Amino acid sequence: MPILDSFKLDGKVALVTGGNRGLGRQMALALAEAGANVAITSRSIHRAEEVAQSISEATGRKCVGYACDVANPSDVESMMAQLIDEFGGIHIVVNNAGINIRGPIDQLTLAEFQEVLDTNVTGMWLVCRAAAPYLKEQRYGRVINIGSTLSIIAIAERTPYASSKGAVLQMTRALALEWAPYGITVNAMLPGPFATEMNTSLVEDPVAYQSFIQKVPLGRWGELHEIGGLAVFLASDASSFVTGAGISIDGGWTVM
Ligand code: NDP
């Protein structure tokens, strides 16, 4: 197959959790541009449907929005059942939904710590579990888990987020081994700083904003469109021998 054809996603169905804004929206758009039909989720059906329609209009691909709190097991099961009913199957799962609550450990509540773990770790586990029967049955799948630079290094005052993103990388590795016999690849993308809603407080603080530039050898924050290429690669047959990897997309931060 000519190399560029191996990146095409025609005939594939992709799910992107938290696909209604930020990195998730950008990856959903990139997957649709590469040919996939795409399901996106938000906790708000209105936000999901509005963005699904805009992706569909921009790409000509089918895109449907679902309401789903990834930390809620019945929401996840019901979303997956609706998706299978609507699209007839699933091939690509992008576990992107995530939150960050920052602060010194003695100023955080247990509820805040648990909320981050529930969303970033348990949510990912629940979505993978819900997709398992379909991916295993067809003996094909591409699972992409969104970790972070903080999956491998740390920053002060990030105990919930760093704990959760470390777990994302280890869950990725364990599941890559578990699903290798089924032809399902499981990889993690580890982004550095991108100016999304999650980082509004950092982007609006000139000192914090600049401090991240100093951590990044390329000398800048990532631009949203730069997340799409790696997502399409990992979702496609171009990455058929890549599994269990945690791939940094951080302007070189983690080699410092
Ligand atoms: P945003 O805050 O812009 O988007 C987060 C997305 O997650 C939203 O779509 C939100 O949907 C969804 N979400 C949050 N909680 C839940 C939940 N309980 N159930 C379902 N969906 C939920 O953040 P980013 O785009 O920046 O982040 C996307 C991913 O990338 C996250 O996993 C984040 O940790 C990771 N990342 C981001 C980096 C960055 O610099 N931006 C760097 C490294 C990793 P809604 O609120 O509508 O429900």
Coordinates of C-alpha atoms and ligand atoms in Angstrom, one line a residue:
M1 CA 0.0 0.0 0.0
P2 CA 1.4 3.5 -0.9
I3 CA 2.5 5.0 2.4
L4 CA 0.0 7.9 2.4
D5 CA -2.9 5.5 1.9
S6 CA -2.0 3.8 5.1
F7 CA -3.0 6.9 7.0
K8 CA -6.5 7.0 5.6
L9 CA -9.4 6.2 7.9
D10 CA -12.2 5.7 5.4
G11 CA -14.7 3.2 6.7
K12 CA -13.5 3.5 10.3
V13 CA -15.6 4.7 13.3
A14 CA -13.8 6.7 15.9
L15 CA -14.9 7.8 19.4
V16 CA -13.3 10.9 21.0
T17 CA -14.3 11.5 24.6
G18 CA -14.3 15.2 25.5
G19 CA -14.3 15.9 21.8
N20 CA -16.3 19.1 22.1
R21 CA -13.4 21.5 22.7
G22 CA -9.6 21.8 23.0
L23 CA -7.4 19.0 22.0
G24 CA -10.3 16.5 21.7
R25 CA -12.1 18.7 19.2
Q26 CA -9.0 19.1 17.2
M27 CA -8.3 15.4 17.1
A28 CA -11.9 14.6 16.2
L29 CA -11.7 17.0 13.3
A30 CA -8.3 15.5 12.2
L31 CA -9.8 11.9 12.3
A32 CA -12.8 13.0 10.3
E33 CA -10.5 14.8 7.8
A34 CA -8.6 11.5 7.4
G35 CA -11.9 9.8 6.5
A36 CA -13.3 8.4 9.8
N37 CA -16.9 8.8 11.0
V38 CA -16.7 10.2 14.4
A39 CA -18.6 10.1 17.7
I40 CA -17.7 12.8 20.3
T41 CA -18.8 13.2 23.9
S42 CA -19.3 16.0 26.4
R43 CA -21.1 16.1 29.7
S44 CA -23.5 18.5 27.9
I45 CA -25.6 17.1 25.0
H46 CA -25.9 20.6 23.6
R47 CA -22.1 21.2 23.4
A48 CA -21.6 17.7 21.9
E49 CA -24.3 18.1 19.3
E50 CA -23.2 21.6 18.3
V51 CA -19.6 20.6 17.7
A52 CA -20.5 17.3 16.0
Q53 CA -22.5 19.3 13.5
S54 CA -19.7 21.7 12.8
I55 CA -17.2 18.8 12.3
S56 CA -19.7 17.1 10.0
E57 CA -20.2 20.2 7.9
A58 CA -16.5 20.9 7.7
T59 CA -15.5 17.4 6.6
G60 CA -18.6 15.7 5.0
R61 CA -18.2 12.8 7.4
K62 CA -20.8 11.5 9.8
C63 CA -20.3 13.0 13.3
V64 CA -22.6 12.5 16.2
G65 CA -22.5 14.0 19.7
Y66 CA -23.4 12.1 22.9
A67 CA -23.8 13.2 26.5
C68 CA -21.5 11.2 28.7
D69 CA -19.8 11.7 32.0
V70 CA -16.9 9.3 31.6
A71 CA -16.6 8.7 35.4
N72 CA -20.2 7.4 35.4
P73 CA -20.4 3.7 34.5
S74 CA -24.0 3.8 33.4
D75 CA -23.4 6.9 31.2
V76 CA -20.5 5.1 29.5
E77 CA -22.4 1.9 28.9
S78 CA -25.4 3.7 27.5
M79 CA -23.2 6.0 25.3
M80 CA -21.4 3.0 23.8
A81 CA -24.7 1.2 23.1
Q82 CA -26.1 4.2 21.3
L83 CA -22.8 4.6 19.3
I84 CA -22.9 1.0 18.2
D85 CA -26.5 1.3 17.3
E86 CA -25.9 4.5 15.3
F87 CA -22.6 3.6 13.6
G88 CA -22.7 -0.2 13.5
G89 CA -19.3 -0.7 15.2
I90 CA -16.2 1.0 16.6
H91 CA -12.5 0.9 15.5
I92 CA -10.8 3.8 17.1
V93 CA -11.1 5.0 20.7
V94 CA -9.5 8.3 21.8
N95 CA -9.6 8.6 25.6
N96 CA -9.2 12.4 25.8
A97 CA -11.7 13.6 28.5
G98 CA -9.7 15.0 31.4
I99 CA -9.5 17.6 34.1
N100 CA -6.8 19.2 36.2
I101 CA -7.2 20.6 39.7
R102 CA -3.9 22.3 40.9
G103 CA -2.8 23.3 44.4
P104 CA -0.6 22.3 47.4
I105 CA -1.7 19.0 48.8
D106 CA -2.8 20.6 52.1
Q107 CA -5.1 23.0 50.3
L108 CA -6.8 20.3 48.2
T109 CA -9.8 18.3 49.4
L110 CA -10.1 14.6 49.1
A111 CA -13.1 15.1 46.8
E112 CA -10.9 17.2 44.4
F113 CA -8.2 14.5 44.3
Q114 CA -10.8 11.8 43.7
E115 CA -12.6 13.9 41.0
V116 CA -9.3 14.1 39.0
L117 CA -8.6 10.3 39.4
D118 CA -12.3 9.4 38.6
T119 CA -12.2 11.4 35.4
N120 CA -8.7 10.9 34.1
V121 CA -8.2 7.2 35.2
T122 CA -11.5 5.5 36.0
G123 CA -13.2 7.2 33.0
M124 CA -10.5 5.8 30.7
W125 CA -10.8 2.4 32.2
L126 CA -14.6 2.4 31.9
V127 CA -14.5 3.5 28.2
C128 CA -11.9 0.8 27.3
R129 CA -14.0 -1.8 29.1
A130 CA -17.2 -0.8 27.3
A131 CA -15.4 -0.9 23.9
A132 CA -13.7 -4.3 24.7
P133 CA -16.3 -6.7 23.3
Y134 CA -16.5 -5.0 20.0
L135 CA -12.7 -4.5 19.5
K136 CA -11.9 -8.0 20.6
E137 CA -14.6 -9.6 18.5
Q138 CA -13.4 -7.9 15.3
R139 CA -9.8 -8.5 16.3
Y140 CA -8.9 -5.0 15.4
G141 CA -8.7 -1.7 17.2
R142 CA -6.7 1.5 17.8
V143 CA -6.9 2.9 21.3
I144 CA -5.2 6.2 22.0
N145 CA -5.0 7.4 25.6
I146 CA -4.2 11.0 26.3
G147 CA -1.6 11.2 29.0
S148 CA 0.6 14.2 29.5
T149 CA 4.2 15.3 29.9
L150 CA 3.2 14.7 33.6
S151 CA 2.9 11.0 32.8
I152 CA 6.7 10.9 33.0
I153 CA 8.0 14.0 34.8
A154 CA 6.4 16.1 37.5
I155 CA 5.6 19.7 38.5
A156 CA 5.0 20.9 42.1
E157 CA 1.4 21.4 43.2
R158 CA 0.0 18.8 40.7
T159 CA -0.5 15.7 42.9
P160 CA -3.9 14.8 41.5
Y161 CA -3.0 15.4 37.9
A162 CA 0.5 13.9 37.9
S163 CA -0.8 10.8 39.7
S164 CA -3.6 10.4 37.2
K165 CA -1.4 10.8 34.1
G166 CA 1.2 8.4 35.5
A167 CA -1.6 5.9 35.8
V168 CA -2.7 6.6 32.2
L169 CA 0.7 5.5 30.9
Q170 CA 0.7 2.4 33.0
M171 CA -2.9 1.5 32.0
T172 CA -1.8 1.9 28.4
R173 CA 1.1 -0.5 28.8
A174 CA -1.0 -3.1 30.6
L175 CA -3.8 -3.0 28.1
A176 CA -1.4 -3.1 25.2
L177 CA -0.1 -6.4 26.5
E178 CA -3.6 -7.7 27.2
W179 CA -5.0 -6.8 23.8
A180 CA -1.9 -7.5 21.6
P181 CA -3.2 -11.1 20.8
Y182 CA -6.4 -9.5 19.4
G183 CA -4.6 -7.1 17.0
I184 CA -5.6 -4.1 19.0
T185 CA -2.9 -1.5 19.6
V186 CA -3.0 0.7 22.7
N187 CA -0.8 3.8 22.8
A188 CA -0.6 7.0 24.8
M189 CA 0.0 10.6 23.5
L190 CA 1.9 12.7 26.0
P191 CA 1.2 16.4 25.2
G192 CA 3.1 19.4 26.5
P193 CA 1.5 22.8 27.0
F194 CA -1.3 23.7 24.6
A195 CA -3.5 26.9 25.2
T196 CA -6.8 25.2 25.9
E197 CA -9.5 26.0 28.4
M198 CA -7.8 23.7 30.9
N199 CA -4.9 26.1 30.9
T200 CA -6.7 29.4 31.0
S201 CA -5.2 30.4 34.4
L202 CA -1.7 29.7 33.1
V203 CA -2.2 31.4 29.7
E204 CA -3.6 34.5 31.5
D205 CA -0.7 34.8 33.9
P206 CA 2.3 36.2 32.0
V207 CA 4.9 34.7 34.4
A208 CA 3.3 31.2 34.3
Y209 CA 2.9 31.4 30.5
Q210 CA 6.6 32.3 30.1
S211 CA 7.8 29.7 32.5
F212 CA 6.4 27.0 30.2
I213 CA 8.1 28.5 27.2
Q214 CA 11.4 28.1 29.1
K215 CA 10.7 24.4 29.7
V216 CA 10.2 23.7 26.0
P217 CA 13.3 23.5 23.8
L218 CA 11.2 24.6 20.7
G219 CA 10.5 27.8 22.7
R220 CA 6.8 28.0 22.5
W221 CA 3.5 26.5 23.5
G222 CA 2.0 23.9 21.1
E223 CA -0.6 25.1 18.5
L224 CA -3.8 23.2 18.5
H225 CA -3.5 22.0 14.9
E226 CA -0.2 20.2 15.9
I227 CA -2.1 17.5 17.9
G228 CA -3.9 16.1 14.8
G229 CA -1.0 14.4 13.0
L230 CA 0.0 12.1 15.8
A231 CA -3.6 11.2 16.5
V232 CA -4.2 10.2 12.8
F233 CA -0.9 8.2 12.8
L234 CA -1.9 6.2 15.9
A235 CA -5.4 5.7 14.7
S236 CA -4.3 4.4 11.3
D237 CA -2.6 1.4 9.7
A238 CA 0.5 3.5 9.4
S239 CA 1.2 2.7 13.1
S240 CA 0.4 -1.1 12.9
F241 CA 3.6 -2.1 14.7
V242 CA 3.4 0.5 17.4
T243 CA 1.8 -0.5 20.7
G244 CA 2.3 0.2 24.4
A245 CA 4.2 3.4 23.5
G246 CA 4.0 6.7 25.3
I247 CA 4.8 9.3 22.6
S248 CA 5.7 12.8 23.7
I249 CA 4.3 15.7 21.7
D250 CA 5.8 18.5 23.9
G251 CA 8.4 20.5 21.9
G252 CA 11.2 18.5 23.5
W253 CA 10.3 19.3 27.2
T254 CA 10.9 15.8 28.4
V255 CA 14.4 15.4 27.0
M256 CA 15.6 18.3 29.1
Ligands
NDP1 P1 -10.3 21.1 27.9 O1 -10.6 21.6 29.3 O2 -10.3 22.1 26.8 O3 -11.2 19.9 27.5 C1 -11.5 18.9 28.3 C2 -12.5 18.0 27.7 O4 -12.8 16.9 28.6 C3 -13.8 18.7 27.5 O5 -14.3 18.3 26.3 C4 -14.7 18.2 28.6 O6 -16.1 18.2 28.2 C5 -14.2 16.8 28.8 N1 -14.5 16.3 30.2 C6 -14.0 16.7 31.3 N2 -14.5 16.0 32.3 C7 -15.3 15.1 31.8 C8 -16.1 14.0 32.3 N3 -16.2 13.7 33.6 N4 -16.8 13.3 31.4 C9 -16.7 13.5 30.1 N5 -16.0 14.5 29.6 C10 -15.3 15.3 30.4 O7 -8.8 20.4 28.0 P2 -7.7 20.0 26.9 O8 -8.3 19.9 25.6 O9 -6.5 20.7 27.2 O10 -7.5 18.5 27.5 C11 -7.8 17.3 26.8 C12 -6.9 16.2 27.3 O11 -5.5 16.5 27.0 C13 -7.0 16.0 28.8 O12 -6.9 14.6 29.1 C14 -5.8 16.7 29.3 O13 -5.4 16.2 30.5 C15 -4.8 16.4 28.2 N6 -3.6 17.3 28.1 C16 -3.8 18.6 27.9 C17 -2.7 19.4 27.8 C18 -2.8 20.9 27.5 O14 -1.8 21.6 27.6 N7 -3.9 21.4 27.1 C19 -1.3 18.9 28.1 C20 -1.3 17.5 28.4 C21 -2.4 16.7 28.4 P3 -17.3 18.9 29.0 O15 -16.7 19.9 30.0 O16 -18.0 19.6 27.9 O17 -18.0 17.8 29.6

